[in-house]
C-alpha positions as CSV (number, residue, x, y, z in Angstrom):
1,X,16.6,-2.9,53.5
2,X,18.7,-0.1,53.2
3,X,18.6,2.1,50.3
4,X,21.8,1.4,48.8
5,X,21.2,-2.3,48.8
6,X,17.9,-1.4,47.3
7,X,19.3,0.2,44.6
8,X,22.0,-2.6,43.7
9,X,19.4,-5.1,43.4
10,X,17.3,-3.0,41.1
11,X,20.3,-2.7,38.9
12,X,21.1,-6.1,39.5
13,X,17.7,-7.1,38.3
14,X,17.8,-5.0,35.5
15,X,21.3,-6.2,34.5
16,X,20.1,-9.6,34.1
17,X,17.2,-9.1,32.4
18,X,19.3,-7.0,29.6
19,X,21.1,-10.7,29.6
20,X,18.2,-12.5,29.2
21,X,17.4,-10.2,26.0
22,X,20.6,-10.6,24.4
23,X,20.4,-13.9,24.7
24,X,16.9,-14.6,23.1
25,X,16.7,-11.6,20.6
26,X,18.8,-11.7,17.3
27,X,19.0,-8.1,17.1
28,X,20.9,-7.3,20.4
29,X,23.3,-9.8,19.1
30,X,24.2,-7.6,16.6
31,X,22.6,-8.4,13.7
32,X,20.5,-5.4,12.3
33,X,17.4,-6.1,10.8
34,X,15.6,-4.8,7.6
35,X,11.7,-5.0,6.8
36,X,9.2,-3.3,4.1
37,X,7.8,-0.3,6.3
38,X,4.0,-0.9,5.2
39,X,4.3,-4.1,6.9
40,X,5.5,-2.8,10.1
41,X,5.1,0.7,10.3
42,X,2.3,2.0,8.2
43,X,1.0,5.8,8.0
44,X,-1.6,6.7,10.2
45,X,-5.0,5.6,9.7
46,X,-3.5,2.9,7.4
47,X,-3.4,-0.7,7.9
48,X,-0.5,-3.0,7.6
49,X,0.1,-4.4,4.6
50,X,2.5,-6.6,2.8
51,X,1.0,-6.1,-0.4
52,X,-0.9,-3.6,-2.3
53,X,-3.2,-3.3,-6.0
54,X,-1.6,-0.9,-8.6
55,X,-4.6,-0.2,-11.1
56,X,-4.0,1.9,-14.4
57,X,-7.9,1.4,-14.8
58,X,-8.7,5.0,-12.9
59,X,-5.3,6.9,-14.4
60,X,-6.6,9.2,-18.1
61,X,-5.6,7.8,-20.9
62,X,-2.2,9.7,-21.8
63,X,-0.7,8.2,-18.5
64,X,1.7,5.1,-19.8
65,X,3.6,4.8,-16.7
66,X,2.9,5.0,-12.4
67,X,6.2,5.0,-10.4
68,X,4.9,2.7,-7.1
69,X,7.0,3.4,-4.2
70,X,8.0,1.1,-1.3
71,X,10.2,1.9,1.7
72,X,12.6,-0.3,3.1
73,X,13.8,0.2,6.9
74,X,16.5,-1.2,9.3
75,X,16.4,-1.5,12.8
76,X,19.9,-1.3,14.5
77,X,22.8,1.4,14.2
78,X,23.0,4.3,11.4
79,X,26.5,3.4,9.6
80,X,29.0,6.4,8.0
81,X,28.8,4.6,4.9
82,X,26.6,2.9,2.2
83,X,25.4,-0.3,3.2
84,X,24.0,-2.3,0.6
85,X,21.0,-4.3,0.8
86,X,19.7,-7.5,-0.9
87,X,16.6,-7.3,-3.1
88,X,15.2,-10.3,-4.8
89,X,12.7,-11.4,-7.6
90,X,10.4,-14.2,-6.9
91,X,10.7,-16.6,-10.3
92,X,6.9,-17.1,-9.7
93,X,6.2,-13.2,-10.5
94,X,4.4,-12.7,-14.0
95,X,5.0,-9.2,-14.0
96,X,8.2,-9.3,-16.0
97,X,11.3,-7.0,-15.9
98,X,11.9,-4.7,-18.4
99,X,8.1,-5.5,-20.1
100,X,6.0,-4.3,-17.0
101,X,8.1,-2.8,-15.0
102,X,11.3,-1.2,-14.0
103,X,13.6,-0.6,-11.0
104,X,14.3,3.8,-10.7
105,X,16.8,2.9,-8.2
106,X,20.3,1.6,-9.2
107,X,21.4,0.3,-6.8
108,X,19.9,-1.0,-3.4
109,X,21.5,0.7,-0.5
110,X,21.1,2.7,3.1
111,X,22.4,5.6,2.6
112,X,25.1,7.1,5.4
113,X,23.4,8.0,8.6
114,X,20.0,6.8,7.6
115,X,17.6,4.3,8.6
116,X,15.1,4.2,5.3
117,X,15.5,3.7,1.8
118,X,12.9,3.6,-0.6
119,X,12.8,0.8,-3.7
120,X,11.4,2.7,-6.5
121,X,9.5,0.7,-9.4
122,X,8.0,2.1,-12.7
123,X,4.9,0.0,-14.1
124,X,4.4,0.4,-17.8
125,X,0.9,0.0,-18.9
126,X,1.3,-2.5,-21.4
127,X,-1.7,-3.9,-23.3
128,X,-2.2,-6.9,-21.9
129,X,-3.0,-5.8,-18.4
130,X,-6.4,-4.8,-19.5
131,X,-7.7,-8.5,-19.2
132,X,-5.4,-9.6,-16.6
133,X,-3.9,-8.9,-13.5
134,X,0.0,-9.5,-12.8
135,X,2.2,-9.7,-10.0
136,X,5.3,-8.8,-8.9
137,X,6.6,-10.5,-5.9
138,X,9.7,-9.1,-4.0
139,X,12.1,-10.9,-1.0
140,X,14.3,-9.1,1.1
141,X,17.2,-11.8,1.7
142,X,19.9,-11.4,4.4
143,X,23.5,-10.6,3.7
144,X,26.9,-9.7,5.1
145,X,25.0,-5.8,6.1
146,X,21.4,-6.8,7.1
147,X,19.8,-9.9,8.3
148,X,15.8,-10.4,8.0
149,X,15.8,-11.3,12.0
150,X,12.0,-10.0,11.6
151,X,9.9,-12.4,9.2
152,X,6.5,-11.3,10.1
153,X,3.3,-12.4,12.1
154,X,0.2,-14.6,12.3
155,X,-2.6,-12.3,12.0
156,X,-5.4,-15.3,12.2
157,X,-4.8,-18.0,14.4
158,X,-7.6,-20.4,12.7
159,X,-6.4,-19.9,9.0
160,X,-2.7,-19.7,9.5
161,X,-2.6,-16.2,7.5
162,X,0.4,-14.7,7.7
163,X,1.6,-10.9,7.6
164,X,5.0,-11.2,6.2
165,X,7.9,-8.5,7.1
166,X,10.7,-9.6,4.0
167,X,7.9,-10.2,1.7
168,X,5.7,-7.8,-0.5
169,X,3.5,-8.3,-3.7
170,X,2.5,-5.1,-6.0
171,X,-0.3,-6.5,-8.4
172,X,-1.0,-4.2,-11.3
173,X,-3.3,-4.4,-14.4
174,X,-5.6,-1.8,-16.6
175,X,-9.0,-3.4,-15.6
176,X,-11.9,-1.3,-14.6
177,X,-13.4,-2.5,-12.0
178,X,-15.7,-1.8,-9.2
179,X,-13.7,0.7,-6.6
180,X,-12.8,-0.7,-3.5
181,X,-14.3,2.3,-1.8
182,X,-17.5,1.9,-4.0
183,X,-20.7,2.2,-1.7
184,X,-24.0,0.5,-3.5
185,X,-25.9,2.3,-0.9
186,X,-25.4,5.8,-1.4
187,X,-23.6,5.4,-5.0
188,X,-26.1,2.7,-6.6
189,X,-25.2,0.5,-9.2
190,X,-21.5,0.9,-10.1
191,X,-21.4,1.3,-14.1
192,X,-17.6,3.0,-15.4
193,X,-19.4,6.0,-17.2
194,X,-21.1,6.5,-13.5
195,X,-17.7,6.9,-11.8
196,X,-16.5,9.4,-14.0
197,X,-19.4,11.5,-14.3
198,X,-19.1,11.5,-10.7
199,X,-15.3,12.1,-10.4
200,X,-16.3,15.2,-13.0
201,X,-18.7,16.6,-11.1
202,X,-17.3,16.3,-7.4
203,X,-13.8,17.2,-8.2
204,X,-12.1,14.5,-7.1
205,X,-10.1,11.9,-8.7
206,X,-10.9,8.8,-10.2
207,X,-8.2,6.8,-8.0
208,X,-10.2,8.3,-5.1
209,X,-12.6,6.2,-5.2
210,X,-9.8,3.2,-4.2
211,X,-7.6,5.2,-2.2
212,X,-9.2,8.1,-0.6
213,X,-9.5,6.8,2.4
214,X,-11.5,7.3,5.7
215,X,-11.6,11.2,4.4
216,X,-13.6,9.4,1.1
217,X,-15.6,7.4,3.5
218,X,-17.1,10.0,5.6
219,X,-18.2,12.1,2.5
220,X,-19.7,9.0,0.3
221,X,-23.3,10.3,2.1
222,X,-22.6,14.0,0.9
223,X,-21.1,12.4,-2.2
224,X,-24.4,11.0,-3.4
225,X,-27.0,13.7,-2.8
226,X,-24.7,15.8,-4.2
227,X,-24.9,14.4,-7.7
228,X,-28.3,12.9,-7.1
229,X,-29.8,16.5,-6.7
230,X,-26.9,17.2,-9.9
231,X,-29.0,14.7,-12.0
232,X,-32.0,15.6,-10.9
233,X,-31.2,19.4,-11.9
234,X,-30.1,18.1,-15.4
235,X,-33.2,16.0,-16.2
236,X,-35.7,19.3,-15.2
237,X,-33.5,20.7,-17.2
238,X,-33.9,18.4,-20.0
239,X,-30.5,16.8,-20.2
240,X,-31.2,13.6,-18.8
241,X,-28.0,11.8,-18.2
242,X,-28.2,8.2,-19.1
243,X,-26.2,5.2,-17.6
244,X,-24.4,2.2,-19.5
245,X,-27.4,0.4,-19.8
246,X,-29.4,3.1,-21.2
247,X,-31.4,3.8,-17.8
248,X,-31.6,7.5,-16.4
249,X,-28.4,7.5,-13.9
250,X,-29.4,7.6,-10.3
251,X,-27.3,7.1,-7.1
252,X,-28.4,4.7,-4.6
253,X,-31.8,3.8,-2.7
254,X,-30.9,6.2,-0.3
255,X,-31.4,9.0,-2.5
């Protein structure tokens, strides 16, 4: 074959193959697509999510409010003007507007020459997230600007669960209760008083101990000698430092 007849049929090929895609994909239609980042395009290190737990239990005291942010993407062309985008309340949420929460933003749109926005939502923390935990569930809906061409994924094929791309839930209450990060091992029986002593004495954060991370993970070892050989100090010292349920405090087996 000679090379200029090679050439056409590679571009050929190629040609019909761009076809094909138009005529299977939504997007190359012309519709442009929106989606909750976190679901599709999380930070490193980070798994996808479509939903996420908004705890006052770790925040001091004085804090009455925590501004949760979620970013919103499109996938197609930037536009030279404000594009707005539709934003819904699920009727089955029992976080209620203007009582638990609050939208920052005014009004939900893609700016000029972007491809992100970010939905901004302030949770109050009212009293009666103490004993219970709420929920606010959000819909991104298609209209004349965006279409949700992108709905989400199975992630397990034997119980149908679902990773959704238009969906999101932010669950919020006051409730103190054991860290998601929490390691029995080298932290030993989680007790409140435990968490902040050690939040105290490490320098860290309280809301560490949920969201630090792989960073939090690889320390928990160093973590727990640390204030093990802390306590230990303290009761040579005299100062015995006693748990919730009136035992000297210890860290885990490990220690």
């Amino acid at each position: 074959m000679k090379p200029s007849i090679y050439i056409f049929s590679i571009m050929l090929f190629a040609s019909v193959g761009i076809i094909a895609c138009k005529k299977d994909t939504q997007f190359y239609n012309g519709d442009v697509g929106i989606y909750f980042l976190p679901a599709v395009q999380p930070p490193e290190g980070v798994a996808a999510t479509d939903s996420t737990l908004l705890s006052f239990a770790f925040a001091k005291d004085n804090v009455r409010d925590s501004t949760f942010y979620l970013p919103v993407q499109i996938m197609g062309a930037v536009s030279a003007s404000d594009r707005e985008y539709k934003l819904e309340i699920d009727p089955s949420s029992t976080a209620k507007k203007g009582v638990h929460f609050d939208f920052t933003n005014t009004k939900f749109t893609i700016k000029p020459n972007q491809l992100l926005d970010t939905i901004k939502i302030k949770f109050h923390r009212t009293t009666d997230i103490t004993n219970q935990r709420l929920t606010l569930k959000l819909h991104l809906i298609s209209n004349e600007n965006f279409k949700t061409v992108m709905t989400g994924k199975v992630t397990n094929v034997t119980t149908g669960a679902r990773l959704s791309y238009i969906d999101y839930k932010i669950k919020v209450d006051d409730i103190f209760g054991m860290p998601s990060l929490w390691s029995n091992y080298f932290f030993g029986k989680f007790s409140k008083k435990k968490v902040l002593f050690m939040a105290n004495v490490l320098g860290l954060t309280v809301s560490q101990f949920n969201d630090g991370g792989q960073a939090f993970l690889n320390k928990e070892g160093y973590y727990g000698l640390f204030v093990q050989r802390y306590l230990n100090d303290l009761a040579t010292a005299g100062q015995t430092v006693y748990d919730e349920d009136g035992t000297p405090m210890r860290m885990g087996d490990k220690f």
